[in-house]
Coordinates of C-alpha atoms and ligand atoms in Angstrom, one line a residue:
X1 CA 0.0 0.0 0.0
X2 CA 2.8 2.4 0.9
X3 CA 3.8 3.5 -2.6
X4 CA 6.2 6.4 -3.2
X5 CA 5.5 8.6 -6.2
X6 CA 8.4 9.4 -8.6
X7 CA 10.2 12.6 -7.7
X8 CA 8.5 13.0 -4.3
X9 CA 8.3 16.2 -2.5
X10 CA 9.5 16.4 1.1
X11 CA 5.9 16.1 2.3
X12 CA 5.4 13.0 0.3
X13 CA 8.6 11.5 1.5
X14 CA 7.7 12.3 5.1
X15 CA 4.4 10.4 5.0
X16 CA 6.0 7.5 3.2
X17 CA 8.7 7.3 5.9
X18 CA 6.1 7.5 8.7
X19 CA 4.3 4.5 7.1
X20 CA 7.6 2.7 7.0
X21 CA 7.9 3.2 10.7
X22 CA 4.5 1.6 11.2
X23 CA 2.4 4.7 11.6
X24 CA -1.2 3.9 10.7
X25 CA -3.0 6.9 12.0
X26 CA -2.4 10.7 12.0
X27 CA -4.4 13.2 14.0
X28 CA -4.5 16.6 12.4
X29 CA -6.2 19.7 11.3
X30 CA -4.9 21.0 7.9
X31 CA -4.2 24.6 7.0
X32 CA -2.8 26.5 4.1
X33 CA 0.7 25.9 5.4
X34 CA 0.3 22.1 5.7
X35 CA -1.9 21.1 2.8
X36 CA 1.2 19.7 1.0
X37 CA 1.7 17.2 3.8
X38 CA -1.6 15.6 2.7
X39 CA -0.7 15.1 -1.0
X40 CA 1.0 11.8 -0.5
X41 CA -1.2 10.5 2.4
X42 CA -3.7 8.4 0.3
X43 CA -0.7 6.4 -1.1
X44 CA 0.5 5.4 2.3
X45 CA -2.7 3.9 3.7
X46 CA -2.3 6.1 6.8
X47 CA -5.7 7.0 8.3
X48 CA -6.3 10.7 9.0
X49 CA -8.5 11.6 12.0
X50 CA -9.6 15.2 12.2
X51 CA -10.2 16.7 15.7
X52 CA -12.0 19.9 16.3
X53 CA -9.1 21.6 18.1
X54 CA -5.4 20.8 18.0
X55 CA -5.4 20.1 21.7
X56 CA -7.8 17.3 20.9
X57 CA -5.4 16.0 18.3
X58 CA -2.6 15.9 20.9
X59 CA -4.8 14.2 23.5
X60 CA -6.0 11.7 20.9
X61 CA -2.4 10.9 20.0
X62 CA -1.7 10.5 23.7
X63 CA -4.6 8.1 24.2
X64 CA -3.6 6.2 21.1
X65 CA 0.0 5.9 22.4
X66 CA -1.0 4.8 26.0
X67 CA -3.5 2.2 24.8
X68 CA -1.2 0.7 22.1
X69 CA 2.4 1.5 23.1
X70 CA 3.0 3.0 19.7
X71 CA 3.8 6.7 19.2
X72 CA 0.8 8.9 18.4
X73 CA 1.4 11.2 15.5
X74 CA -0.1 14.7 14.8
X75 CA -0.1 17.2 11.9
X76 CA -0.7 20.8 12.9
X77 CA -0.3 24.1 11.3
X78 CA 2.3 26.8 12.1
X79 CA 1.6 29.2 15.0
X80 CA -1.9 28.6 16.5
X81 CA -1.9 24.9 15.6
X82 CA 1.3 24.5 17.5
X83 CA 0.4 26.6 20.5
X84 CA -2.9 24.8 20.7
X85 CA -1.2 21.4 21.0
X86 CA 1.3 22.4 23.6
X87 CA -0.9 21.5 26.5
X88 CA -1.3 18.0 25.2
X89 CA 2.4 17.8 24.7
X90 CA 2.9 18.9 28.3
X91 CA 0.7 16.1 29.5
X92 CA 2.5 13.6 27.3
X93 CA 5.9 15.0 28.4
X94 CA 5.0 14.6 32.1
X95 CA 3.8 11.0 31.7
X96 CA 6.6 9.9 29.3
X97 CA 4.3 9.2 26.3
X98 CA 5.7 8.8 22.8
X99 CA 4.2 11.5 20.5
X100 CA 5.4 12.9 17.2
X101 CA 4.1 16.4 16.4
X102 CA 4.8 17.6 12.9
X103 CA 4.0 21.2 12.1
X104 CA 4.8 23.6 9.4
X105 CA 6.6 26.9 10.0
X106 CA 7.0 30.0 7.9
X107 CA 9.3 30.1 4.9
X108 CA 12.9 29.2 5.7
X109 CA 14.2 32.6 4.7
X110 CA 11.5 34.4 6.7
X111 CA 12.2 32.6 10.0
X112 CA 12.6 35.0 13.0
X113 CA 12.1 38.2 11.0
X114 CA 8.9 39.2 12.7
X115 CA 7.4 40.5 9.5
X116 CA 3.9 39.7 10.7
X117 CA 3.4 36.8 8.3
X118 CA 0.4 34.5 8.6
X119 CA 0.8 32.2 11.7
X120 CA 4.2 33.7 12.6
X121 CA 5.7 33.3 16.0
X122 CA 9.0 34.7 17.1
X123 CA 10.4 31.2 17.8
X124 CA 8.0 28.4 17.4
X125 CA 10.6 25.7 17.9
X126 CA 11.8 27.1 21.2
X127 CA 8.2 27.0 22.4
X128 CA 7.8 23.4 21.5
X129 CA 11.2 22.4 22.9
X130 CA 9.9 23.1 26.4
X131 CA 7.6 20.1 26.2
X132 CA 9.6 17.8 23.9
X133 CA 12.6 15.6 24.0
X134 CA 13.7 17.8 21.1
X135 CA 12.3 20.2 18.5
X136 CA 14.0 20.3 15.1
X137 CA 13.6 22.7 12.3
X138 CA 13.9 20.8 9.0
X139 CA 15.8 23.1 6.8
X140 CA 16.5 20.6 4.0
X141 CA 14.6 17.5 2.9
X142 CA 17.9 15.6 3.3
X143 CA 17.6 15.9 7.0
X144 CA 14.3 13.9 7.1
X145 CA 15.6 10.3 7.4
X146 CA 18.0 11.3 10.1
X147 CA 15.6 13.3 12.2
X148 CA 12.9 10.7 12.0
X149 CA 15.4 8.0 13.0
X150 CA 16.2 10.2 16.0
X151 CA 12.6 10.5 17.0
X152 CA 11.7 6.9 16.6
X153 CA 14.9 5.8 18.5
X154 CA 13.7 7.9 21.4
X155 CA 10.2 6.4 21.3
X156 CA 11.5 2.9 21.1
X157 CA 14.7 2.9 23.1
X158 CA 14.8 5.8 25.5
X159 CA 12.5 7.5 27.9
X160 CA 9.6 8.3 25.6
X161 CA 8.6 11.9 25.2
X162 CA 7.0 14.1 22.6
X163 CA 9.2 15.1 19.6
X164 CA 8.5 18.2 17.5
X165 CA 9.6 18.6 13.9
X166 CA 8.7 21.8 12.1
X167 CA 9.0 22.1 8.4
X168 CA 9.2 25.4 6.6
X169 CA 6.5 25.7 3.9
X170 CA 9.1 25.9 1.2
X171 CA 10.8 22.8 2.4
X172 CA 7.6 20.8 2.5
X173 CA 7.3 21.2 -1.3
X174 CA 11.0 20.9 -2.0
X175 CA 12.1 17.8 -4.1
X176 CA 13.2 14.9 -2.0
X177 CA 14.2 12.5 -4.8
X178 CA 17.1 10.5 -3.6
X179 CA 16.6 10.0 0.1
X180 CA 16.8 6.7 1.9
X181 CA 13.2 6.2 2.9
X182 CA 13.5 3.0 4.8
X183 CA 12.9 2.9 8.5
X184 CA 16.2 2.9 10.4
X185 CA 17.1 -0.1 12.6
X186 CA 16.0 1.0 16.1
X187 CA 18.4 0.2 18.9
X188 CA 17.3 -2.1 21.7
X189 CA 16.8 -0.5 25.0
X190 CA 20.0 -0.5 27.1
X191 CA 20.1 -3.0 29.9
X192 CA 21.5 -2.8 33.4
X193 CA 25.1 -4.0 33.6
X194 CA 25.6 -7.4 35.2
X195 CA 27.8 -6.2 38.1
X196 CA 25.5 -3.4 39.1
X197 CA 22.5 -5.7 39.1
X198 CA 24.3 -8.3 41.1
X199 CA 25.3 -5.7 43.7
X200 CA 21.7 -4.6 43.9
X201 CA 20.5 -8.2 44.3
X202 CA 23.0 -8.8 47.0
X203 CA 21.7 -5.8 48.9
X204 CA 18.1 -6.9 48.3
X205 CA 19.0 -10.4 49.6
X206 CA 19.9 -8.9 53.0
X207 CA 16.7 -6.9 53.4
X208 CA 14.4 -7.5 56.3
X209 CA 11.6 -5.2 55.4
X210 CA 11.6 -4.8 51.7
X211 CA 9.3 -2.6 49.6
X212 CA 8.9 -2.7 45.8
X213 CA 7.7 0.4 43.9
X214 CA 6.6 -0.1 40.3
X215 CA 6.1 2.9 38.0
X216 CA 4.8 3.5 34.5
X217 CA 8.3 2.6 33.2
X218 CA 7.5 -1.0 34.0
X219 CA 4.4 -1.6 32.0
X220 CA 6.1 -3.6 29.3
X221 CA 7.5 -6.0 31.9
X222 CA 6.2 -9.6 31.9
X223 CA 3.5 -9.7 34.8
X224 CA 4.7 -13.2 35.7
X225 CA 8.3 -11.8 36.1
X226 CA 7.0 -9.0 38.3
X227 CA 5.1 -11.5 40.5
X228 CA 8.1 -13.8 40.7
X229 CA 10.3 -10.9 41.8
X230 CA 7.8 -9.7 44.5
X231 CA 7.3 -13.2 45.7
X232 CA 11.0 -14.2 45.8
X233 CA 11.8 -11.0 47.7
X234 CA 8.5 -11.3 49.7
X235 CA 8.0 -7.6 49.4
X236 CA 4.8 -5.5 49.5
X237 CA 4.2 -3.9 46.2
X238 CA 3.1 -0.3 45.4
X239 CA 2.0 0.8 42.0
X240 CA 1.7 4.2 40.4
X241 CA -1.4 5.2 38.4
X242 CA 0.4 4.5 35.2
X243 CA 1.5 1.0 36.2
X244 CA -2.0 -0.1 37.4
X245 CA -2.8 -3.6 36.1
X246 CA 0.8 -4.9 36.1
X247 CA 0.7 -6.4 39.6
X248 CA -2.6 -8.1 40.6
X249 CA -4.6 -6.0 43.1
X250 CA -5.8 -9.2 44.7
X251 CA -2.3 -10.5 45.3
X252 CA -1.4 -10.8 49.0
X253 CA 1.6 -8.5 48.6
X254 CA -0.3 -5.8 46.8
X255 CA -0.8 -2.3 48.4
X256 CA -2.4 -0.8 45.3
X257 CA -1.5 2.8 44.4
X258 CA -2.0 4.4 47.9
X259 CA 1.4 6.0 48.6
X260 CA -0.3 9.3 49.8
X261 CA -2.3 7.5 52.5
X262 CA -0.9 7.1 56.1
X263 CA -0.8 3.3 56.4
X264 CA 1.3 2.9 53.2
X265 CA 3.5 5.8 54.2
X266 CA 4.2 4.2 57.6
X267 CA 5.2 0.9 55.9
X268 CA 7.4 2.8 53.4
X269 CA 9.1 4.8 56.1
X270 CA 10.2 1.6 57.9
X271 CA 11.3 -0.3 54.9
X272 CA 15.0 -1.0 55.0
X273 CA 15.5 -1.7 51.3
X274 CA 13.3 -0.1 48.6
X275 CA 13.5 -1.2 45.0
X276 CA 11.9 1.6 42.8
X277 CA 11.6 0.6 39.2
X278 CA 10.6 3.0 36.3
X279 CA 9.1 5.5 38.7
X280 CA 9.8 9.2 39.2
X281 CA 8.7 9.0 42.8
X282 CA 6.8 12.1 41.8
X283 CA 4.2 14.1 43.6
X284 CA 1.1 13.0 41.8
X285 CA 1.7 9.4 42.7
X286 CA 3.4 9.7 46.1
X287 CA 2.0 12.9 47.5
X288 CA -1.4 13.9 46.3
X289 CA -2.0 15.5 49.6
X290 CA 1.0 17.8 49.0
X291 CA 2.5 17.6 52.4
X292 CA 5.8 16.0 51.6
X293 CA 4.9 13.1 53.8
X294 CA 6.2 10.2 51.7
X295 CA 9.4 9.4 53.4
X296 CA 11.9 6.7 52.7
X297 CA 14.6 5.9 55.2
X298 CA 16.0 2.7 53.9
X299 CA 18.5 2.1 51.1
X300 CA 16.9 2.9 47.7
X301 CA 17.7 0.9 44.6
X302 CA 16.5 2.7 41.6
X303 CA 16.2 1.4 38.1
X304 CA 15.3 3.7 35.2
X305 CA 15.9 4.0 31.5
X306 CA 16.7 7.7 32.1
X307 CA 19.8 8.3 34.1
X308 CA 18.6 11.8 35.1
X309 CA 15.8 10.2 37.1
X310 CA 17.9 8.1 39.4
X311 CA 18.4 10.8 42.1
X312 CA 15.3 12.9 41.6
X313 CA 12.9 13.2 44.6
X314 CA 14.7 10.5 46.5
X315 CA 18.4 9.8 46.2
X316 CA 19.4 6.3 45.2
X317 CA 22.0 4.1 47.0
X318 CA 22.2 1.9 44.0
X319 CA 21.5 3.8 40.7
X320 CA 20.9 1.5 37.8
X321 CA 20.3 2.6 34.2
X322 CA 18.5 0.2 31.9
X323 CA 15.3 -1.4 30.7
X324 CA 12.8 -2.1 33.5
X325 CA 11.3 -5.3 32.0
X326 CA 14.8 -6.8 31.5
X327 CA 16.0 -5.8 35.0
X328 CA 12.9 -7.2 36.7
X329 CA 13.2 -10.5 34.9
X330 CA 16.9 -10.8 35.8
X331 CA 16.5 -9.7 39.4
X332 CA 13.8 -12.3 39.9
X333 CA 16.2 -15.0 38.7
X334 CA 19.1 -13.6 40.9
X335 CA 17.2 -13.6 44.2
X336 CA 17.1 -16.6 46.4
X337 CA 13.5 -16.8 47.6
X338 CA 13.2 -16.0 51.3
X339 CA 10.3 -15.3 53.6
X340 CA 10.3 -11.8 55.0
X341 CA 6.8 -11.5 56.4
X342 CA 5.8 -9.4 53.4
X343 CA 2.3 -10.8 53.1
X344 CA 1.5 -10.1 56.8
X345 CA 2.8 -6.5 56.6
X346 CA 0.8 -5.9 53.4
X347 CA -2.4 -7.4 54.9
X348 CA -2.1 -5.1 58.0
X349 CA -1.8 -2.1 55.7
X350 CA -4.7 -3.2 53.5
X351 CA -6.9 -3.7 56.6
X352 CA -6.2 -0.2 57.7
X353 CA -6.9 1.2 54.2
X354 CA -10.1 -0.8 53.9
X355 CA -11.4 0.5 57.2
X356 CA -11.1 4.1 56.1
X357 CA -12.3 4.5 52.5
X358 CA -14.5 7.6 52.4
X359 CA -18.2 6.7 51.6
X360 CA -18.1 9.0 48.5
X361 CA -15.2 7.0 47.1
X362 CA -17.1 3.8 47.6
X363 CA -20.1 5.2 45.7
X364 CA -17.8 6.2 42.9
X365 CA -16.1 2.8 43.0
X366 CA -19.5 1.1 42.7
X367 CA -20.1 3.1 39.5
X368 CA -16.8 2.0 38.0
X369 CA -17.5 -1.6 39.1
X370 CA -20.8 -1.5 37.3
X371 CA -19.1 -0.6 34.1
X372 CA -16.5 -3.3 34.7
X373 CA -19.2 -5.9 35.3
X374 CA -20.4 -5.3 31.7
X375 CA -17.0 -4.8 30.2
X376 CA -14.2 -6.7 32.1
X377 CA -11.6 -5.6 29.6
X378 CA -12.6 -2.0 29.5
X379 CA -10.0 0.8 29.0
X380 CA -10.8 3.6 31.4
X381 CA -9.5 6.9 30.2
X382 CA -9.9 9.5 32.9
X383 CA -9.9 13.3 33.2
X384 CA -9.3 15.1 36.5
X385 CA -12.6 14.5 38.4
X386 CA -13.9 12.8 41.5
X387 CA -14.3 9.2 40.4
X388 CA -10.8 9.4 38.7
X389 CA -9.2 10.5 42.0
X390 CA -11.0 7.7 44.0
X391 CA -10.4 5.2 41.2
X392 CA -6.7 6.0 41.3
X393 CA -6.9 4.4 44.8
X394 CA -9.7 1.8 44.4
X395 CA -9.9 0.8 40.8
X396 CA -8.0 -2.4 39.9
X397 CA -7.7 -3.1 36.2
X398 CA -6.8 -6.7 35.2
X399 CA -4.0 -5.6 32.8
X400 CA -1.8 -2.6 32.0
X401 CA -2.8 0.1 29.5
X402 CA -6.3 -0.1 31.0
X403 CA -6.4 2.9 33.4
X404 CA -4.8 6.2 32.6
X405 CA -5.8 9.7 33.2
X406 CA -4.8 13.4 33.3
X407 CA -4.8 13.6 37.1
X408 CA -1.2 12.5 37.0
X409 CA 1.8 14.6 36.1
X410 CA 0.7 17.7 34.2
X411 CA -2.9 17.4 35.4
X412 CA -4.8 19.1 32.7
X413 CA -8.5 19.1 32.2
X414 CA -10.1 18.2 28.9
X415 CA -8.0 15.1 28.4
X416 CA -10.5 12.2 28.8
X417 CA -12.8 12.5 25.8
X418 CA -10.1 13.0 23.0
X419 CA -7.7 10.5 24.7
X420 CA -10.5 7.9 24.8
X421 CA -11.1 8.5 21.1
X422 CA -7.4 7.9 20.4
X423 CA -7.4 4.8 22.6
X424 CA -10.4 3.3 20.8
X425 CA -8.9 4.0 17.4
X426 CA -5.7 2.2 18.6
X427 CA -7.5 -0.8 20.2
X428 CA -10.9 -1.1 18.5
X429 CA -11.4 -4.6 20.0
X430 CA -11.5 -3.2 23.5
X431 CA -14.4 -1.3 25.1
X432 CA -13.3 2.3 26.0
X433 CA -14.8 4.7 28.6
X434 CA -14.0 8.4 28.9
X435 CA -14.4 9.1 32.6
X436 CA -14.9 12.9 32.9
X437 CA -16.5 15.6 35.0
X438 CA -18.9 18.3 33.8
X439 CA -16.1 20.9 34.0
X440 CA -13.5 18.8 32.2
X441 CA -15.9 17.7 29.5
X442 CA -16.6 21.3 28.5
X443 CA -13.0 21.8 27.7
X444 CA -13.0 19.4 24.7
X445 CA -16.7 18.7 24.2
X446 CA -16.6 19.3 20.4
X447 CA -14.5 16.2 20.0
X448 CA -17.8 14.4 20.2
X449 CA -18.2 15.5 16.6
X450 CA -14.8 14.0 15.7
X451 CA -15.8 10.7 17.3
X452 CA -19.1 10.6 15.4
X453 CA -17.3 11.4 12.2
X454 CA -14.7 8.6 12.7
X455 CA -17.4 6.1 13.8
X456 CA -15.9 5.6 17.2
X457 CA -18.1 3.8 19.7
X458 CA -17.2 4.7 23.3
X459 CA -19.0 5.6 26.5
X460 CA -18.5 9.1 27.9
X461 CA -19.2 8.5 31.6
X462 CA -20.1 12.0 32.8
X463 CA -19.8 12.7 36.5
X464 CA -22.0 15.8 36.8
X465 CA -21.7 17.7 40.1
X466 CA -22.5 21.0 38.4
X467 CA -19.2 22.7 38.9
X468 CA -15.5 22.5 39.6
X469 CA -16.1 20.3 42.6
X470 CA -12.5 19.6 43.5
X471 CA -11.6 23.2 43.6
X472 CA -14.8 24.1 45.5
X473 CA -13.7 21.5 48.1
X474 CA -10.3 23.2 48.4
X475 CA -11.9 26.6 48.8
X476 CA -14.2 25.3 51.5
X477 CA -11.5 23.6 53.3
X478 CA -9.4 26.8 53.2
X479 CA -12.2 29.0 54.4
X480 CA -12.0 30.9 51.0
X481 CA -14.8 32.5 49.1
X482 CA -16.2 30.1 46.6
X483 CA -15.5 32.1 43.4
X484 CA -15.5 30.6 39.9
X485 CA -16.4 27.1 40.9
X486 CA -20.2 27.0 40.6
X487 CA -20.2 27.2 36.8
X488 CA -23.2 27.2 34.6
X489 CA -23.9 23.7 33.5
X490 CA -25.4 23.1 30.1
X491 CA -28.0 20.4 29.2
X492 CA -25.7 17.5 28.3
X493 CA -28.6 15.5 26.9
X494 CA -29.4 18.2 24.3
X495 CA -25.7 18.6 23.6
X496 CA -25.3 14.9 23.0
X497 CA -28.2 14.9 20.6
X498 CA -26.8 17.9 18.8
X499 CA -23.5 16.1 18.2
X500 CA -25.3 13.0 17.0
X501 CA -24.5 11.0 20.1
X502 CA -26.7 8.7 22.2
X503 CA -27.5 9.8 25.7
X504 CA -28.6 8.0 28.9
X505 CA -29.0 9.0 32.4
X506 CA -28.0 6.6 35.2
X507 CA -29.2 7.2 38.7
X508 CA -28.1 3.8 40.2
X509 CA -25.7 1.0 39.4
X510 CA -28.4 -1.1 37.7
X511 CA -29.3 1.7 35.3
X512 CA -25.6 2.3 34.7
X513 CA -25.0 -1.4 33.8
X514 CA -28.0 -1.2 31.4
X515 CA -26.8 2.0 29.8
X516 CA -23.3 0.6 29.2
X517 CA -24.7 -2.7 27.8
X518 CA -26.8 -0.8 25.4
X519 CA -24.3 1.8 24.3
X520 CA -23.8 2.4 20.6
X521 CA -21.0 0.7 18.7
X522 CA -20.3 3.4 16.2
X523 CA -20.7 6.7 18.1
X524 CA -20.3 7.9 21.6
X525 CA -22.9 7.3 24.2
X526 CA -23.0 10.0 26.9
X527 CA -24.0 8.4 30.2
X528 CA -24.7 11.1 32.8
X529 CA -24.5 10.5 36.5
X530 CA -25.7 13.2 38.8
X531 CA -23.8 13.8 42.0
X532 CA -25.2 13.9 44.6
X533 CA -27.9 11.4 44.0
X534 CA -26.3 8.4 42.4
X535 CA -27.3 5.2 44.3
X536 CA -24.5 2.7 44.8
X537 CA -26.8 -0.1 45.6
Ligands
TPP601 C1 -6.4 23.2 32.2 C2 -6.8 23.2 33.7 N1 -7.4 24.3 34.2 C3 -7.7 24.2 35.5 C4 -7.5 23.2 36.3 C5 -7.8 23.2 37.8 N2 -8.8 22.2 38.1 C6 -8.5 20.9 38.6 S1 -9.8 20.0 38.9 C7 -10.9 21.2 38.5 C8 -12.3 21.0 38.5 C9 -12.8 20.1 37.4 O1 -14.2 20.1 37.4 P1 -14.9 18.8 36.9 O2 -14.3 18.3 35.6 O3 -16.4 19.0 36.8 O4 -14.6 17.7 38.0 P2 -15.0 17.7 39.6 O5 -13.9 18.2 40.4 O6 -16.3 18.6 39.7 O7 -15.4 16.3 39.8 C10 -10.2 22.3 38.1 C11 -10.8 23.6 37.6 C12 -6.8 22.1 35.7 N3 -6.4 21.0 36.4 N4 -6.5 22.1 34.4
MG602 MG1 -17.8 18.9 38.3

């Protein structure tokens, strides 16, 4: 399918090369500066999805990437197209998501002149570089194979992050006749050196109260190897939001993702050896209460693909650079299994957690359980809203790439709907739910039209408490005037109809199950829950 025309332009060579790297979908909004990127697209077989705002394109690419493990790719115009996608790049940057953003930029001999040309920015590339592994201005078609090889090498072999490539409008149309348009051989991920791993294993072997912390960098690990490692070490296991589903929640060593809660913190503080793999030890997973209370006093062994991460937040005693999946497998084999009372320590913590879940969280958990009862293999793509926060603690997916949201890292609103669309396009065989509040949904609501256009069947599970509930709560707790949080709430039923979507209201779990079971396969179904009022029984 991927046929290259004779005497291709740079734009045609680009899409051909993208297809060679396995790109099957591009999220983009064309403009006068980028139309030439589209000339060669039909010959590649790459599908084009058109969002209603470039931020939607970026979130779709992010959801596509998190659901599939493949980089999400976007085409945006110079200037406003690029500034519109920066928020989505920020979210992807914070959560180490592979994303390739290709934009146009003004004519190569007009760059930086400030002549007030259409879409001109003083330095577009510098702006993108702040939320990217790198931003490159392609000044000649000859640079194309090299710069794409750089981008895909990062996606494949390093800490994944967005990459931005901008192409001046004269370069997009320049002849690109004799370039090597084959995908470059991508390097394998580096692995931890034998001696370093053996030293870490020796320290682990002496541990009396071990603790294992798994981050999003681990999600390509073999779940059986993770279990083998935890069991051989007999260590309680904490996950982050982005590693949910890797270690079974029902396992007797599991502590879930509750590092901000006192019982887990107490256990962490008295651990004498902590193995932290593929985790930043960052605030949105370890300190959502923002009090700096996640303390580690034991020796920390850190494993990360990114050397820069090894001493951030908590300093490592053993700092190991390399692939998490490989290191987990090898460490499991190096350890001599030994009982350390891990299951009893974990059970005591779980009992304390279970005795203290707030009733509101349990109601929200019941809603998510109702969805799961209909769709056991659902992918839940969350925004930053009440059932997402509680689900970060209580929801337990059965596999990785099944629970991700924008309450982590950058923490932007408006993520869930477009990211869910991207996830469904990447994994059409899995049911997908966008879990979103009334505030967050209004950020990117027009993407309902993109989903209808693309024939994407998904559930938009709307948690409607008529306002910015989380911020209202903070204002109340701080004795502040409640300003800007009781927002006007539109009629979502009418809006859904206007976009050509189905709509159902669910006031209890039985109605929710029904609504999910009868949701449409080829367009979004908005299922509205009113809070307060939803009945968990
Ligand atoms: C882009 C952006 N703007 C503002 C915020 C601050 N913020 C965080 S949560 C929140 C409330 C969101 O309201 P809603 O989606 O209805 O969820 P709720 O808290 O009501 O459940 C706001 C305004 C943010 N995270 N991101
Ligand atoms: Mg709300």
